[in-house]
Short mmCIF file of C-alpha atoms in Angstrom, two decimals:
data_model
loop_
_atom_site.label_atom_id
_atom_site.label_comp_id
_atom_site.label_asym_id
_atom_site.label_seq_id
_atom_site.Cartn_x
_atom_site.Cartn_y
_atom_site.Cartn_z
CA UNK A 1 0.06 0.02 -0.13
CA UNK A 2 1.56 3.50 -1.06
CA UNK A 3 0.37 6.94 0.33
CA UNK A 4 1.57 10.15 -1.46
CA UNK A 5 0.49 13.48 -2.12
CA UNK A 6 -0.68 14.91 -5.67
CA UNK A 7 -0.11 18.73 -5.97
CA UNK A 8 -2.68 19.20 -8.80
CA UNK A 9 -5.40 16.34 -9.09
CA UNK A 10 -7.36 16.72 -12.44
CA UNK A 11 -10.83 16.87 -12.47
CA UNK A 12 -10.77 14.19 -15.42
CA UNK A 13 -9.16 11.64 -13.10
CA UNK A 14 -10.27 11.38 -9.54
CA UNK A 15 -9.11 7.76 -8.92
CA UNK A 16 -6.07 7.07 -6.94
CA UNK A 17 -5.07 4.78 -9.74
CA UNK A 18 -4.53 7.37 -12.06
CA UNK A 19 -1.72 8.83 -10.16
CA UNK A 20 1.84 7.58 -10.00
CA UNK A 21 4.57 8.83 -7.40
CA UNK A 22 7.10 8.88 -10.01
CA UNK A 23 5.04 10.42 -12.70
CA UNK A 24 4.10 13.04 -10.15
CA UNK A 25 7.58 14.07 -9.09
CA UNK A 26 8.57 14.20 -12.83
CA UNK A 27 5.69 16.71 -13.27
CA UNK A 28 6.75 18.75 -10.35
CA UNK A 29 10.31 19.06 -11.82
CA UNK A 30 8.79 21.37 -14.45
CA UNK A 31 8.18 21.45 -18.22
CA UNK A 32 11.91 22.12 -18.93
CA UNK A 33 13.06 18.54 -17.77
CA UNK A 34 10.17 16.59 -19.63
CA UNK A 35 8.02 16.41 -22.70
CA UNK A 36 4.50 15.18 -22.95
CA UNK A 37 4.07 11.92 -24.98
CA UNK A 38 1.68 13.64 -27.08
CA UNK A 39 4.42 15.82 -28.57
CA UNK A 40 6.37 12.85 -29.76
CA UNK A 41 3.58 10.57 -30.92
CA UNK A 42 1.28 11.57 -33.78
CA UNK A 43 -1.16 8.65 -33.66
CA UNK A 44 -2.70 6.98 -30.40
CA UNK A 45 -4.15 3.65 -30.98
CA UNK A 46 -6.15 4.35 -34.23
CA UNK A 47 -7.57 0.88 -34.00
CA UNK A 48 -7.91 0.61 -30.24
CA UNK A 49 -11.24 -0.16 -28.95
CA UNK A 50 -12.80 -1.04 -32.35
CA UNK A 51 -15.00 -4.27 -32.44
CA UNK A 52 -15.32 -6.44 -35.35
CA UNK A 53 -16.26 -9.96 -36.20
CA UNK A 54 -13.37 -12.13 -37.03
CA UNK A 55 -13.99 -14.24 -40.15
CA UNK A 56 -11.42 -17.08 -40.45
CA UNK A 57 -10.14 -18.07 -43.94
CA UNK A 58 -7.10 -19.79 -45.49
CA UNK A 59 -3.77 -18.33 -45.22
CA UNK A 60 -3.47 -17.60 -49.00
CA UNK A 61 -6.57 -15.39 -49.00
CA UNK A 62 -6.40 -13.61 -45.58
CA UNK A 63 -4.21 -11.51 -43.13
CA UNK A 64 -2.66 -12.21 -39.79
CA UNK A 65 -4.34 -10.80 -36.73
CA UNK A 66 -2.36 -10.96 -33.65
CA UNK A 67 -3.44 -10.67 -30.02
CA UNK A 68 -1.77 -9.23 -26.99
CA UNK A 69 -0.01 -12.41 -26.30
CA UNK A 70 1.08 -12.63 -29.81
CA UNK A 71 2.79 -9.21 -29.86
CA UNK A 72 4.99 -10.37 -26.93
CA UNK A 73 5.80 -13.95 -28.35
CA UNK A 74 9.32 -14.79 -29.61
CA UNK A 75 7.61 -16.09 -32.94
CA UNK A 76 4.43 -14.04 -33.38
CA UNK A 77 1.90 -16.32 -34.88
CA UNK A 78 -1.56 -14.94 -35.23
CA UNK A 79 -5.20 -15.98 -36.69
CA UNK A 80 -5.84 -15.59 -40.13
CA UNK A 81 -8.90 -13.69 -41.08
CA UNK A 82 -10.37 -12.04 -43.98
CA UNK A 83 -9.32 -8.69 -44.64
CA UNK A 84 -12.92 -7.19 -44.67
CA UNK A 85 -13.68 -8.42 -41.16
CA UNK A 86 -11.96 -4.90 -40.17
CA UNK A 87 -14.03 -1.77 -41.09
CA UNK A 88 -10.81 0.07 -41.51
CA UNK A 89 -7.83 -2.53 -42.01
CA UNK A 90 -5.33 0.30 -42.63
CA UNK A 91 -5.51 1.29 -38.81
CA UNK A 92 -4.78 -2.11 -37.61
CA UNK A 93 -1.61 -2.85 -39.60
CA UNK A 94 1.53 -2.82 -37.84
CA UNK A 95 4.46 -0.72 -39.07
CA UNK A 96 8.02 -0.68 -38.28
CA UNK A 97 8.76 1.46 -35.22
CA UNK A 98 5.41 1.49 -33.67
CA UNK A 99 5.39 0.95 -30.03
CA UNK A 100 2.55 -1.59 -29.15
CA UNK A 101 1.28 -1.54 -25.68
CA UNK A 102 -1.06 -4.19 -24.07
CA UNK A 103 -4.20 -2.23 -23.55
CA UNK A 104 -6.75 -4.46 -21.85
CA UNK A 105 -6.09 -6.58 -18.70
CA UNK A 106 -5.60 -6.27 -15.04
CA UNK A 107 -3.03 -4.94 -12.59
CA UNK A 108 -1.33 -8.17 -11.52
CA UNK A 109 2.56 -7.61 -11.17
CA UNK A 110 3.10 -10.28 -13.93
CA UNK A 111 0.17 -9.46 -16.30
CA UNK A 112 0.95 -8.15 -19.89
CA UNK A 113 -1.29 -5.14 -19.32
CA UNK A 114 0.59 -1.86 -19.62
CA UNK A 115 3.79 -3.48 -21.14
CA UNK A 116 5.22 -2.29 -24.49
CA UNK A 117 7.03 -3.71 -27.28
CA UNK A 118 8.85 -2.13 -30.18
CA UNK A 119 7.48 -3.36 -33.57
CA UNK A 120 10.42 -4.95 -35.37
CA UNK A 121 10.51 -7.12 -38.57
CA UNK A 122 8.86 -9.88 -36.76
CA UNK A 123 5.83 -7.99 -36.27
CA UNK A 124 5.67 -5.70 -39.43
CA UNK A 125 2.71 -6.29 -41.76
CA UNK A 126 0.48 -8.15 -39.29
CA UNK A 127 -2.79 -6.81 -37.80
CA UNK A 128 -3.54 -5.72 -34.27
CA UNK A 129 -7.00 -6.23 -32.61
CA UNK A 130 -8.97 -3.82 -30.28
CA UNK A 131 -6.68 -4.50 -27.20
CA UNK A 132 -3.49 -3.28 -28.65
CA UNK A 133 -2.68 0.40 -28.13
CA UNK A 134 -0.38 1.22 -31.08
CA UNK A 135 1.77 4.39 -30.80
CA UNK A 136 2.93 5.83 -33.98
CA UNK A 137 5.93 8.08 -33.53
CA UNK A 138 6.43 11.35 -35.67
CA UNK A 139 10.07 10.12 -36.39
CA UNK A 140 10.18 6.32 -35.59
CA UNK A 141 13.89 5.69 -35.83
CA UNK A 142 14.83 9.00 -34.14
CA UNK A 143 17.18 8.44 -31.17
CA UNK A 144 14.50 10.22 -28.76
CA UNK A 145 11.75 8.06 -30.05
CA UNK A 146 13.59 4.90 -29.09
CA UNK A 147 14.77 6.46 -25.71
CA UNK A 148 10.95 6.92 -25.29
CA UNK A 149 10.31 3.38 -26.04
CA UNK A 150 12.95 2.15 -23.31
CA UNK A 151 11.33 4.65 -20.81
CA UNK A 152 7.68 3.10 -21.54
CA UNK A 153 8.93 -0.35 -21.25
CA UNK A 154 10.93 0.02 -18.07
CA UNK A 155 9.30 -0.79 -14.62
CA UNK A 156 8.92 2.82 -14.01
CA UNK A 157 7.39 3.46 -17.37
CA UNK A 158 4.90 0.36 -16.94
CA UNK A 159 3.87 1.93 -13.61
CA UNK A 160 3.27 5.18 -15.43
CA UNK A 161 1.20 3.61 -18.43
CA UNK A 162 -0.83 1.76 -15.85
CA UNK A 163 -1.70 4.94 -14.19
CA UNK A 164 -3.75 6.03 -17.22
CA UNK A 165 -6.08 3.06 -16.70
CA UNK A 166 -9.81 3.01 -16.59
CA UNK A 167 -12.58 0.49 -15.95
CA UNK A 168 -13.34 -2.04 -13.40
CA UNK A 169 -12.50 -5.69 -13.68
CA UNK A 170 -10.78 -5.39 -17.23
CA UNK A 171 -8.95 -2.16 -17.50
CA UNK A 172 -8.41 -0.19 -20.62
CA UNK A 173 -5.99 2.94 -21.38
CA UNK A 174 -7.09 6.56 -21.61
CA UNK A 175 -5.76 8.18 -24.53
CA UNK A 176 -5.77 11.73 -22.94
CA UNK A 177 -4.09 10.52 -19.88
CA UNK A 178 -1.58 8.55 -21.86
CA UNK A 179 -0.73 11.47 -24.16
CA UNK A 180 -0.15 13.72 -20.96
CA UNK A 181 2.61 11.29 -19.61
CA UNK A 182 5.89 13.33 -19.12
CA UNK A 183 8.66 11.78 -20.99
CA UNK A 184 11.93 13.28 -18.90
CA UNK A 185 14.80 14.38 -20.95
CA UNK A 186 18.55 13.29 -20.55
CA UNK A 187 21.80 14.09 -22.01
CA UNK A 188 22.13 13.60 -25.64
CA UNK A 189 24.98 11.04 -25.21
CA UNK A 190 22.64 8.90 -22.76
CA UNK A 191 19.74 9.08 -25.33
CA UNK A 192 22.02 7.99 -28.21
CA UNK A 193 23.43 5.07 -25.97
CA UNK A 194 20.01 3.89 -25.24
CA UNK A 195 18.75 4.28 -28.70
CA UNK A 196 21.80 2.25 -30.00
CA UNK A 197 20.90 -0.62 -27.58
CA UNK A 198 17.27 -0.65 -28.67
CA UNK A 199 18.42 -0.78 -32.48
CA UNK A 200 20.71 -3.64 -31.44
CA UNK A 201 17.80 -5.51 -29.84
CA UNK A 202 15.57 -5.29 -32.80
CA UNK A 203 18.09 -6.49 -35.17
CA UNK A 204 19.06 -9.36 -32.90
CA UNK A 205 15.33 -10.53 -32.68
CA UNK A 206 15.02 -10.34 -36.53
CA UNK A 207 18.22 -12.39 -36.87
CA UNK A 208 16.76 -14.98 -34.51
CA UNK A 209 13.55 -15.48 -36.28
CA UNK A 210 15.24 -15.54 -39.76
CA UNK A 211 17.95 -18.10 -38.72
CA UNK A 212 15.20 -20.17 -36.85
CA UNK A 213 13.00 -20.17 -40.20
CA UNK A 214 16.03 -21.13 -42.25
CA UNK A 215 16.90 -23.99 -40.02
CA UNK A 216 13.15 -25.32 -40.32
CA UNK A 217 13.29 -24.90 -44.14
CA UNK A 218 16.12 -27.21 -44.25
CA UNK A 219 14.29 -29.76 -42.12
CA UNK A 220 10.98 -29.15 -44.25
CA UNK A 221 12.79 -29.90 -47.37
CA UNK A 222 13.50 -33.42 -46.66
CA UNK A 223 11.47 -35.65 -49.02
CA UNK A 224 9.78 -37.41 -46.05
CA UNK A 225 8.97 -34.21 -44.03
CA UNK A 226 7.37 -32.74 -47.41
CA UNK A 227 5.08 -35.77 -47.79
CA UNK A 228 4.15 -35.75 -44.19
CA UNK A 229 3.27 -31.97 -44.35
CA UNK A 230 0.88 -32.65 -46.85
CA UNK A 231 -0.88 -35.02 -44.75
CA UNK A 232 -1.04 -32.99 -41.53
CA UNK A 233 -0.34 -29.41 -42.64
CA UNK A 234 -3.79 -28.28 -43.00
CA UNK A 235 -6.43 -28.45 -40.38
CA UNK A 236 -9.36 -30.84 -41.48
CA UNK A 237 -10.98 -34.01 -40.53
CA UNK A 238 -9.28 -37.14 -40.96
CA UNK A 239 -10.12 -40.77 -41.40
CA UNK A 240 -7.43 -43.55 -41.56
CA UNK A 241 -6.98 -47.16 -41.43
CA UNK A 242 -4.72 -48.22 -38.28
CA UNK A 243 -3.53 -51.63 -37.74
CA UNK A 244 -1.71 -51.13 -34.47
CA UNK A 245 -0.25 -51.04 -31.98
CA UNK A 246 -2.76 -49.46 -29.86
CA UNK A 247 -1.02 -47.89 -26.87
CA UNK A 248 -4.44 -45.96 -26.38
CA UNK A 249 -7.93 -46.32 -27.54
CA UNK A 250 -8.26 -42.59 -28.41
CA UNK A 251 -8.81 -41.96 -32.04
CA UNK A 252 -7.05 -38.65 -31.75
CA UNK A 253 -3.64 -40.35 -31.08
CA UNK A 254 -3.71 -42.09 -34.61
CA UNK A 255 -5.95 -40.10 -36.81
CA UNK A 256 -4.97 -36.44 -35.88
CA UNK A 257 -1.84 -36.53 -38.06
CA UNK A 258 -3.69 -37.65 -41.06
CA UNK A 259 -1.35 -40.56 -41.57
CA UNK A 260 1.82 -38.62 -41.23
CA UNK A 261 2.65 -40.39 -38.05
CA UNK A 262 2.36 -43.80 -39.80
CA UNK A 263 4.07 -42.56 -42.95
CA UNK A 264 7.17 -41.24 -41.11
CA UNK A 265 7.70 -44.37 -38.96
CA UNK A 266 7.98 -46.46 -42.11
CA UNK A 267 10.57 -43.90 -43.59
CA UNK A 268 12.74 -43.47 -40.23
CA UNK A 269 14.13 -45.89 -37.79
CA UNK A 270 15.15 -43.40 -35.19
CA UNK A 271 12.64 -42.36 -32.47
CA UNK A 272 12.66 -39.55 -29.94
CA UNK A 273 13.61 -41.95 -27.30
CA UNK A 274 16.73 -42.83 -28.91
CA UNK A 275 17.87 -39.14 -28.90
CA UNK A 276 17.13 -38.09 -25.27
CA UNK A 277 19.02 -39.16 -22.08
CA UNK A 278 18.08 -41.84 -19.65
CA UNK A 279 14.95 -40.57 -17.70
CA UNK A 280 15.29 -37.52 -20.14
CA UNK A 281 11.29 -36.67 -20.47
CA UNK A 282 9.68 -35.61 -17.41
CA UNK A 283 7.44 -32.96 -15.57
CA UNK A 284 8.31 -31.23 -12.38
CA UNK A 285 6.12 -31.88 -9.21
CA UNK A 286 3.34 -29.65 -8.11
CA UNK A 287 3.98 -27.39 -5.34
CA UNK A 288 2.67 -24.14 -3.72
CA UNK A 289 4.29 -20.92 -5.03
CA UNK A 290 5.42 -18.40 -2.36
CA UNK A 291 5.75 -15.01 -3.48
CA UNK A 292 8.87 -12.98 -2.77
CA UNK A 293 11.14 -10.15 -4.07
CA UNK A 294 14.54 -10.05 -5.29
CA UNK A 295 17.35 -10.82 -4.36
CA UNK A 296 15.54 -13.51 -2.73
CA UNK A 297 14.10 -16.53 -4.34
CA UNK A 298 14.15 -17.44 -7.77
CA UNK A 299 12.53 -16.40 -11.16
CA UNK A 300 9.60 -18.73 -11.78
CA UNK A 301 8.27 -18.99 -15.57
CA UNK A 302 4.83 -20.04 -16.49
CA UNK A 303 4.03 -21.80 -19.87
CA UNK A 304 3.36 -18.34 -21.17
CA UNK A 305 6.44 -16.78 -19.92
CA UNK A 306 8.45 -19.50 -21.56
CA UNK A 307 7.17 -18.59 -24.97
CA UNK A 308 7.59 -14.59 -24.69
CA UNK A 309 10.31 -12.69 -26.21
CA UNK A 310 10.65 -10.79 -22.87
CA UNK A 311 9.43 -13.00 -20.07
CA UNK A 312 7.55 -11.49 -17.14
CA UNK A 313 8.28 -14.23 -14.51
CA UNK A 314 7.20 -14.17 -10.83
CA UNK A 315 9.68 -14.27 -7.98
CA UNK A 316 9.09 -17.09 -5.70
CA UNK A 317 10.75 -18.77 -2.80
CA UNK A 318 12.51 -21.93 -3.60
CA UNK A 319 10.34 -24.83 -2.92
CA UNK A 320 13.17 -27.01 -1.48
CA UNK A 321 12.99 -29.92 -3.67
CA UNK A 322 15.78 -31.35 -6.34
CA UNK A 323 16.89 -28.37 -8.57
CA UNK A 324 16.60 -31.03 -11.46
CA UNK A 325 12.91 -30.95 -11.17
CA UNK A 326 12.64 -26.92 -10.77
CA UNK A 327 15.27 -25.79 -13.19
CA UNK A 328 16.35 -26.93 -16.76
CA UNK A 329 19.86 -27.15 -18.14
CA UNK A 330 21.14 -25.44 -21.33
CA UNK A 331 19.88 -27.31 -24.09
CA UNK A 332 16.91 -28.69 -22.63
CA UNK A 333 13.71 -28.57 -24.92
CA UNK A 334 10.40 -27.27 -23.02
CA UNK A 335 7.09 -28.30 -24.41
CA UNK A 336 3.91 -26.90 -23.40
CA UNK A 337 2.50 -30.08 -21.55
CA UNK A 338 -0.83 -29.17 -20.26
CA UNK A 339 -3.54 -27.25 -22.13
CA UNK A 340 -6.13 -27.63 -25.04
CA UNK A 341 -5.90 -28.07 -28.70
CA UNK A 342 -6.58 -24.60 -30.03
CA UNK A 343 -4.20 -23.43 -32.68
CA UNK A 344 -3.07 -20.38 -30.84
CA UNK A 345 -2.46 -22.26 -27.46
CA UNK A 346 0.76 -23.19 -25.98
CA UNK A 347 0.06 -26.72 -25.64
CA UNK A 348 2.49 -28.91 -27.92
CA UNK A 349 4.75 -25.93 -28.53
CA UNK A 350 8.44 -25.96 -27.79
CA UNK A 351 11.20 -23.67 -26.65
CA UNK A 352 15.07 -24.43 -26.35
CA UNK A 353 16.54 -23.39 -22.89
CA UNK A 354 19.27 -20.76 -23.38
CA UNK A 355 20.62 -17.79 -21.63
CA UNK A 356 18.60 -16.59 -18.75
CA UNK A 357 16.44 -19.54 -19.14
CA UNK A 358 19.11 -21.96 -17.66
CA UNK A 359 18.94 -19.79 -14.53
CA UNK A 360 15.07 -19.64 -14.21
CA UNK A 361 12.53 -22.02 -12.52
CA UNK A 362 9.75 -23.49 -14.45
CA UNK A 363 6.13 -24.74 -13.82
CA UNK A 364 5.57 -28.35 -13.69
CA UNK A 365 3.12 -27.81 -16.73
CA UNK A 366 6.28 -27.44 -19.03
CA UNK A 367 7.45 -30.94 -20.04
CA UNK A 368 11.23 -31.28 -20.02
CA UNK A 369 12.86 -33.19 -23.02
CA UNK A 370 16.53 -33.49 -22.39
CA UNK A 371 18.25 -34.49 -25.62
CA UNK A 372 21.83 -35.88 -25.78
CA UNK A 373 24.16 -32.88 -26.16
CA UNK A 374 24.82 -33.14 -29.86
CA UNK A 375 21.19 -33.51 -30.88
CA UNK A 376 19.62 -30.67 -28.90
CA UNK A 377 19.45 -28.00 -31.84
CA UNK A 378 18.57 -30.23 -34.89
CA UNK A 379 15.82 -31.92 -32.56
CA UNK A 380 14.50 -28.48 -31.48
CA UNK A 381 14.30 -27.30 -35.11
CA UNK A 382 12.29 -30.56 -36.01
CA UNK A 383 9.83 -30.39 -33.19
CA UNK A 384 8.97 -26.82 -33.92
CA UNK A 385 8.19 -27.48 -37.59
CA UNK A 386 4.33 -27.86 -38.33
CA UNK A 387 4.95 -31.63 -38.75
CA UNK A 388 6.85 -31.75 -35.47
CA UNK A 389 4.11 -29.82 -33.66
CA UNK A 390 1.51 -31.85 -34.90
CA UNK A 391 3.14 -35.16 -33.97
CA UNK A 392 3.74 -33.94 -30.37
CA UNK A 393 0.02 -33.23 -30.12
CA UNK A 394 -0.64 -36.78 -31.34
CA UNK A 395 0.45 -38.00 -27.98
CA UNK A 396 -2.09 -35.72 -26.02
CA UNK A 397 -4.40 -37.64 -23.72
CA UNK A 398 -7.02 -36.55 -21.16
CA UNK A 399 -10.28 -34.69 -21.20
CA UNK A 400 -10.65 -30.97 -20.94
CA UNK A 401 -6.89 -30.30 -19.93
CA UNK A 402 -4.75 -32.53 -21.96
CA UNK A 403 -1.29 -33.87 -21.09
CA UNK A 404 1.45 -35.45 -23.27
CA UNK A 405 2.03 -39.20 -22.54
CA UNK A 406 5.70 -40.15 -22.17
CA UNK A 407 5.67 -43.51 -23.90
CA UNK A 408 3.93 -42.27 -26.98
CA UNK A 409 6.58 -39.21 -26.88
CA UNK A 410 9.16 -41.70 -26.99
CA UNK A 411 7.87 -43.61 -29.89
CA UNK A 412 7.62 -40.70 -32.17
CA UNK A 413 9.62 -40.92 -35.37
CA UNK A 414 12.62 -38.35 -35.79
CA UNK A 415 14.70 -37.88 -38.92
CA UNK A 416 17.56 -40.12 -39.94
CA UNK A 417 19.44 -36.94 -40.71
CA UNK A 418 22.00 -36.61 -43.66
CA UNK A 419 25.01 -35.56 -41.87
CA UNK A 420 25.30 -32.30 -43.56
CA UNK A 421 21.82 -31.31 -43.14
CA UNK A 422 21.92 -32.01 -39.37
CA UNK A 423 25.07 -29.88 -39.16
CA UNK A 424 23.72 -27.07 -40.90
CA UNK A 425 20.48 -27.10 -39.03
CA UNK A 426 22.33 -27.19 -35.62
CA UNK A 427 24.62 -24.19 -36.73
CA UNK A 428 21.50 -22.12 -37.81
CA UNK A 429 19.85 -22.91 -34.41
CA UNK A 430 22.85 -21.91 -32.48
CA UNK A 431 23.31 -18.58 -34.42
CA UNK A 432 19.56 -17.81 -33.89
CA UNK A 433 19.81 -18.18 -30.09
CA UNK A 434 22.95 -16.40 -29.82
CA UNK A 435 21.29 -13.60 -31.51
CA UNK A 436 18.43 -13.75 -29.25
CA UNK A 437 20.80 -13.86 -26.15
CA UNK A 438 22.49 -10.49 -27.58
CA UNK A 439 19.15 -9.06 -28.13
CA UNK A 440 18.01 -9.58 -24.72
CA UNK A 441 21.26 -8.30 -23.17
CA UNK A 442 20.99 -5.25 -25.10
CA UNK A 443 17.37 -4.42 -24.24
CA UNK A 444 18.08 -5.25 -20.48
CA UNK A 445 20.89 -2.94 -20.44
CA UNK A 446 18.98 -0.13 -22.08
CA UNK A 447 16.23 -0.77 -19.38
CA UNK A 448 18.68 -0.82 -16.70
CA UNK A 449 20.26 2.44 -17.54
CA UNK A 450 16.87 4.31 -17.70
CA UNK A 451 15.69 2.65 -14.35
CA UNK A 452 18.98 2.62 -12.31
CA UNK A 453 20.86 5.66 -13.85
CA UNK A 454 18.43 7.93 -15.47
CA UNK A 455 15.23 7.87 -13.49
CA UNK A 456 17.00 8.50 -9.99
CA UNK A 457 18.45 11.80 -11.37
CA UNK A 458 14.97 12.87 -12.65
CA UNK A 459 13.35 12.13 -9.11
CA UNK A 460 15.99 13.89 -7.21
#
């Protein structure tokens, strides 16, 4: 609980929620030390708050609509809808340099609401829905614009954005209050350094996605993969003949891949069980989460956090059991292990443990797949292709909330790699995650400078 004094409360905002101690101190510093956000931004969320009916269609005929979660995903993948679903599609399209803010949600410390992401090549050309507040700068690549983004993305900036909230259970953002937020000024050398770090971050993220896609393309060019993709690439009803074995009596486990599972078993001798270590497929145990604050405790990532380009984990007290069941070593493949079969769901999607992930704790809902050291990168590329994703989901069992069965996972076919293909795929995946780690370090440093070096000077 915080108590502070506001010098000049506005008649347009009488809720305590609409005032932030940091923002009020910046305002008191005077107009010479800050600029209002409205003087930098020419358009505030042209599509924000619009309502429309999404009409699904084939990817060859529609456009990609991304949700708030997709905006922050490491690999943004949206829903394909008809362009005429939106009354003014041009207002929804994402352009380079926009700042996309999660504009609907709650004030939970680890919620996406109020968080910002800079639109790089991974997001350009996609379309946002009514819950994304898209800020269009007057000069998107200008140093001060990128500095402003870093300010909005740092913890104090998130607090400031959330102070512009309105609503009851599901909050939104008021454009008038958002435009009045003061963006404090800093020395040109500091502004230039932060802008350079933000540019490096964007470049690294684009390199990450480009190299990952190149690696998957090499996998998908294998003749067996092309045939399997024709069988399971498109979502449709399947009917197949299956002669066994029958590890389960659920038709989904055999028919959902449209015959791709049986086809690849006849083409490849290797299985997933051959490539993982002894006891290398497991979930962690369930346990109570006790919140705490740094420097105490450990970062704890949910299934959602693991798939984000900039995770927003909780800080919890170490539960006291074996670290192997809580953490995951470098090179481990984490798979969304509990969920439903919606195309946009995390269930069945994989992420490679790298960088900060090797220091974080993970929910038991993430299935750990620990490959043999030399196989991790190529196996990750295969499991994240469309075919690999569909095959992982063939092992789903349960009713409403599904899980992945270990024995069926071990039996999944994996490529008998040509040596040169496996080597090239592994190198591209390593290059991709090296770029992602560098991008993360650049953005972290930019936000650290704002939060630890610049903000204290503004608030003196």
